[in-house]
Short mmCIF file of C-alpha atoms and ligand atoms in Angstrom, two decimals:
data_model
loop_
_atom_site.label_atom_id
_atom_site.label_comp_id
_atom_site.label_asym_id
_atom_site.label_seq_id
_atom_site.Cartn_x
_atom_site.Cartn_y
_atom_site.Cartn_z
CA MET A 91 48.14 4.54 -97.64
CA LYS A 92 44.41 3.88 -97.49
CA ILE A 93 41.70 6.46 -96.75
CA THR A 94 38.20 5.33 -95.77
CA PHE A 95 35.28 7.74 -95.37
CA LEU A 96 33.08 6.91 -92.37
CA GLY A 97 30.78 9.93 -92.72
CA HIS A 98 30.75 13.66 -91.85
CA ALA A 99 34.40 14.56 -91.02
CA CYS A 100 35.42 11.06 -90.01
CA PHE A 101 38.09 9.26 -92.05
CA LEU A 102 40.35 6.31 -91.36
CA ILE A 103 43.90 6.94 -92.58
CA GLN A 104 45.86 3.68 -92.61
CA SER A 105 49.45 2.74 -93.33
CA ALA A 106 50.91 -0.77 -93.12
CA ASN A 107 51.48 -0.36 -89.38
CA HIS A 108 49.20 2.38 -88.09
CA THR A 109 45.57 3.46 -88.14
CA LEU A 110 44.50 7.05 -87.56
CA ILE A 111 40.92 8.31 -87.35
CA THR A 112 39.75 11.91 -87.73
CA ASP A 113 36.85 13.45 -85.77
CA PRO A 114 35.02 10.19 -84.92
CA PHE A 115 31.36 11.23 -84.90
CA LEU A 116 29.68 7.88 -85.54
CA THR A 117 27.12 6.72 -82.95
CA ASP A 118 24.98 9.88 -83.16
CA ASN A 119 25.55 10.44 -86.89
CA PRO A 120 22.22 9.66 -88.59
CA ILE A 121 23.92 8.42 -91.78
CA ALA A 122 27.03 6.65 -90.45
CA GLN A 123 27.21 2.85 -90.44
CA THR A 124 30.32 2.02 -88.41
CA ASP A 125 30.05 0.02 -85.21
CA ILE A 126 32.64 1.70 -83.01
CA ALA A 127 33.33 -1.55 -81.12
CA SER A 128 34.91 -2.87 -84.34
CA LEU A 129 37.41 -0.01 -84.59
CA LYS A 130 41.06 -0.57 -83.75
CA VAL A 131 42.88 2.74 -84.00
CA ASP A 132 46.23 4.02 -82.79
CA TYR A 133 45.63 7.77 -83.00
CA ILE A 134 42.61 10.07 -83.09
CA LEU A 135 43.10 13.44 -84.79
CA LEU A 136 40.60 15.76 -83.12
CA SER A 137 40.02 19.15 -84.76
CA HIS A 138 37.67 20.71 -82.19
CA ALA A 139 35.24 19.99 -79.37
CA HIS A 140 31.86 20.26 -81.16
CA ALA A 141 29.71 17.18 -80.63
CA ASP A 142 29.71 16.33 -84.36
CA HIS A 143 33.53 15.99 -84.16
CA MET A 144 34.45 14.87 -80.64
CA GLY A 145 31.59 12.33 -80.98
CA ASP A 146 32.86 8.91 -79.92
CA THR A 147 36.41 10.06 -79.13
CA ILE A 148 36.35 9.02 -75.48
CA SER A 149 34.85 5.56 -76.11
CA ILE A 150 37.22 4.79 -78.99
CA ALA A 151 40.26 6.04 -77.07
CA GLN A 152 39.29 3.85 -74.13
CA SER A 153 38.42 0.73 -76.13
CA SER A 154 41.45 0.79 -78.41
CA GLY A 155 43.95 2.61 -76.21
CA ALA A 156 44.36 5.26 -78.89
CA THR A 157 46.13 8.55 -78.28
CA VAL A 158 44.13 11.69 -79.07
CA ILE A 159 46.12 14.38 -80.88
CA CYS A 160 44.51 17.72 -80.06
CA ASN A 161 45.00 21.24 -78.76
CA ALA A 162 46.07 22.00 -75.17
CA GLU A 163 42.57 22.82 -73.89
CA LEU A 164 41.01 19.64 -75.30
CA SER A 165 44.00 17.68 -74.02
CA GLY A 166 43.35 18.95 -70.48
CA TYR A 167 39.63 18.18 -70.76
CA LEU A 168 40.11 14.66 -72.16
CA GLY A 169 43.02 13.91 -69.82
CA LYS A 170 40.69 14.45 -66.83
CA LYS A 171 38.41 11.78 -68.31
CA GLY A 172 41.25 9.26 -68.39
CA VAL A 173 42.04 9.59 -72.12
CA LYS A 174 45.64 9.48 -73.36
CA THR A 175 46.42 12.62 -75.35
CA HIS A 176 49.24 14.23 -77.26
CA CYS A 177 48.88 17.95 -76.81
CA MET A 178 49.95 20.23 -79.66
CA HIS A 179 49.14 23.72 -80.78
CA ILE A 180 48.68 25.65 -83.97
CA GLY A 181 51.80 25.90 -86.11
CA GLY A 182 53.48 23.03 -84.28
CA GLY A 183 54.44 19.74 -85.87
CA PHE A 184 55.63 16.48 -84.34
CA ASP A 185 57.16 13.24 -85.65
CA PHE A 186 54.90 10.42 -84.48
CA PRO A 187 55.53 6.70 -85.09
CA PHE A 188 53.09 6.91 -88.09
CA GLY A 189 54.69 10.01 -89.61
CA ARG A 190 54.47 13.75 -89.12
CA ALA A 191 51.44 15.77 -88.02
CA LYS A 192 51.30 19.54 -88.05
CA MET A 193 48.45 21.52 -86.53
CA THR A 194 47.01 24.20 -88.84
CA ILE A 195 44.59 27.07 -88.30
CA ALA A 196 40.84 26.84 -88.78
CA HIS A 197 38.23 29.58 -88.45
CA HIS A 198 35.46 28.13 -86.33
CA GLY A 199 34.58 27.47 -82.63
CA SER A 200 35.44 24.68 -80.19
CA SER A 201 32.95 24.32 -77.34
CA VAL A 202 31.14 21.49 -75.69
CA VAL A 203 27.96 21.57 -73.63
CA GLU A 204 28.19 19.54 -70.43
CA GLU A 205 25.52 19.46 -67.71
CA GLY A 206 23.91 22.49 -69.32
CA LYS A 207 27.12 24.53 -69.26
CA VAL A 208 29.07 25.65 -72.30
CA ILE A 209 32.77 24.87 -71.95
CA SER A 210 35.10 26.52 -74.46
CA LEU A 211 38.01 24.28 -75.41
CA GLY A 212 40.52 26.44 -77.21
CA ASN A 213 40.92 27.09 -80.91
CA PRO A 214 39.73 24.70 -83.58
CA CYS A 215 42.35 23.37 -85.98
CA GLY A 216 43.12 21.36 -89.06
CA PHE A 217 45.98 18.88 -89.59
CA LEU A 218 48.63 18.39 -92.21
CA VAL A 219 49.62 14.74 -91.85
CA THR A 220 52.30 12.78 -93.68
CA VAL A 221 51.80 9.00 -93.60
CA SER A 222 53.70 6.53 -95.83
CA GLY A 223 55.20 9.44 -97.75
CA LYS A 224 51.76 10.89 -98.64
CA THR A 225 50.53 14.20 -97.30
CA VAL A 226 46.91 14.63 -96.28
CA TYR A 227 45.41 18.00 -95.36
CA PHE A 228 42.38 17.58 -93.09
CA ALA A 229 40.82 21.06 -92.90
CA GLY A 230 38.49 20.38 -89.97
CA ASP A 231 35.54 22.78 -89.76
CA THR A 232 36.53 26.11 -91.23
CA GLY A 233 35.65 28.98 -93.45
CA LEU A 234 37.89 29.85 -96.37
CA PHE A 235 41.15 31.60 -95.44
CA TYR A 236 43.87 32.92 -97.68
CA ASP A 237 46.62 31.22 -95.61
CA MET A 238 45.52 27.97 -97.24
CA LYS A 239 48.00 29.12 -99.87
CA LEU A 240 50.79 28.90 -97.23
CA ILE A 241 49.62 25.44 -96.16
CA GLY A 242 49.79 24.29 -99.80
CA GLU A 243 53.27 25.77 -100.12
CA THR A 244 54.56 24.01 -96.97
CA GLN A 245 54.68 20.71 -98.82
CA PRO A 246 52.77 19.35 -101.82
CA ILE A 247 49.39 18.01 -100.71
CA ASP A 248 48.38 14.62 -102.07
CA VAL A 249 44.87 14.64 -100.61
CA ALA A 250 42.79 17.52 -99.23
CA LEU A 251 39.76 16.63 -97.10
CA LEU A 252 37.58 19.73 -97.36
CA PRO A 253 34.18 20.65 -95.91
CA ILE A 254 31.60 21.67 -98.51
CA GLY A 255 28.38 21.67 -96.47
CA ASP A 256 27.94 25.45 -96.08
CA ASN A 257 26.10 27.00 -93.09
CA PHE A 258 28.63 25.81 -90.44
CA THR A 259 31.72 25.70 -92.70
CA MET A 260 32.79 26.58 -96.22
CA GLY A 261 30.20 25.86 -98.84
CA PRO A 262 30.96 24.67 -102.36
CA ASP A 263 31.83 28.18 -103.70
CA ASP A 264 34.55 28.74 -101.10
CA ALA A 265 35.70 25.12 -101.17
CA VAL A 266 36.32 25.52 -104.93
CA ARG A 267 38.46 28.58 -104.10
CA ALA A 268 40.23 26.63 -101.33
CA VAL A 269 41.36 24.04 -103.90
CA GLY A 270 42.89 26.87 -105.96
CA LEU A 271 44.91 28.01 -102.90
CA LEU A 272 45.93 24.57 -101.58
CA ARG A 273 46.68 23.01 -105.00
CA PRO A 274 46.20 19.39 -103.85
CA LYS A 275 46.40 16.47 -106.30
CA LEU A 276 43.15 15.02 -105.00
CA VAL A 277 40.17 16.46 -103.13
CA ILE A 278 37.68 14.48 -101.05
CA PRO A 279 34.65 16.52 -99.93
CA MET A 280 33.30 16.08 -96.40
CA HIS A 281 30.89 17.62 -93.87
CA PHE A 282 27.81 17.51 -96.12
CA ASP A 283 24.47 15.62 -96.27
CA THR A 284 24.60 14.58 -92.57
CA TRP A 285 21.52 16.75 -92.01
CA ASP A 286 19.27 18.68 -94.42
CA ILE A 287 20.88 22.00 -93.45
CA ILE A 288 24.18 20.90 -95.06
CA LYS A 289 22.76 19.06 -98.10
CA GLN A 290 25.00 19.53 -101.14
CA ASP A 291 25.62 18.05 -104.57
CA PRO A 292 29.21 16.73 -104.33
CA LEU A 293 29.31 15.73 -108.01
CA GLU A 294 28.48 19.31 -109.04
CA PHE A 295 31.29 20.46 -106.69
CA ALA A 296 33.63 17.96 -108.38
CA LYS A 297 32.79 19.35 -111.84
CA ARG A 298 33.47 22.90 -110.69
CA VAL A 299 36.83 21.94 -109.16
CA THR A 300 38.06 20.16 -112.27
CA SER A 301 37.06 23.07 -114.50
CA THR A 302 38.71 25.76 -112.32
CA SER A 303 41.67 23.73 -110.92
CA PRO A 304 42.62 21.22 -113.63
CA PHE A 305 45.63 20.01 -111.57
CA ALA A 306 43.24 18.50 -109.00
CA SER A 307 40.92 15.54 -109.25
CA VAL A 308 37.96 14.95 -106.94
CA GLU A 309 36.87 11.66 -105.45
CA VAL A 310 33.41 11.61 -103.87
CA LEU A 311 33.44 8.73 -101.40
CA ASP A 312 30.24 7.03 -100.30
CA ILE A 313 30.06 6.28 -96.59
CA GLY A 314 32.29 3.25 -96.15
CA GLY A 315 34.05 4.01 -99.44
CA ALA A 316 37.84 3.73 -99.52
CA LEU A 317 40.71 4.78 -101.69
CA GLU A 318 44.28 3.50 -101.94
CA ILE A 319 46.80 6.28 -102.52
NI1 NI B 225 32.16 22.43 -85.62
MN1 MN B 226 30.97 20.28 -87.69
#
């Protein structure tokens, strides 16, 4: 399995036969470099409706025929725009052609502003995804919650994609504690440096994780950086 960081909370997760993308915020991301026309994806894992997550979802779904995996409210919203969705809800899992995806809780919001109106699109979520025998926990946007311990106990996590930006999500202090609860083998930080308000030092975060959770290693990926697992 290959994981590529495209910036913010956007990752490509690829097996021999399938390509998944998480929260594809690319065109309006000031530090992303991906041309969305070049993307060929089968599934889009969408954690919530905020613009820095839904981003290019509709264009990518339309250009590559991808299915968006999301909550019921987002599924209704995207379905009306002609996007193919697979509706799930928190606590539910499903066996897809690429492997299993389970929707997990996240403490955050999930609204979109359209024609000046705020539309609330259900609860935000994270995903526990198993692809090519490897389990990835994509936390989405969330604060720290103690049930991360349960998520880590569900099945051993090979890679945890965790926000560290602070302000809108967990900051480094709570993300260090999250690693202690989830007990993943590898941590990749996300949701930082996109704007000044979420500037962080990911290498300092990495040092703190390895000193408090020696079972976990941390890989800080540059935008465009990839890792074979
Ligand atoms: Ni958000
Ligand atoms: Mn966000």
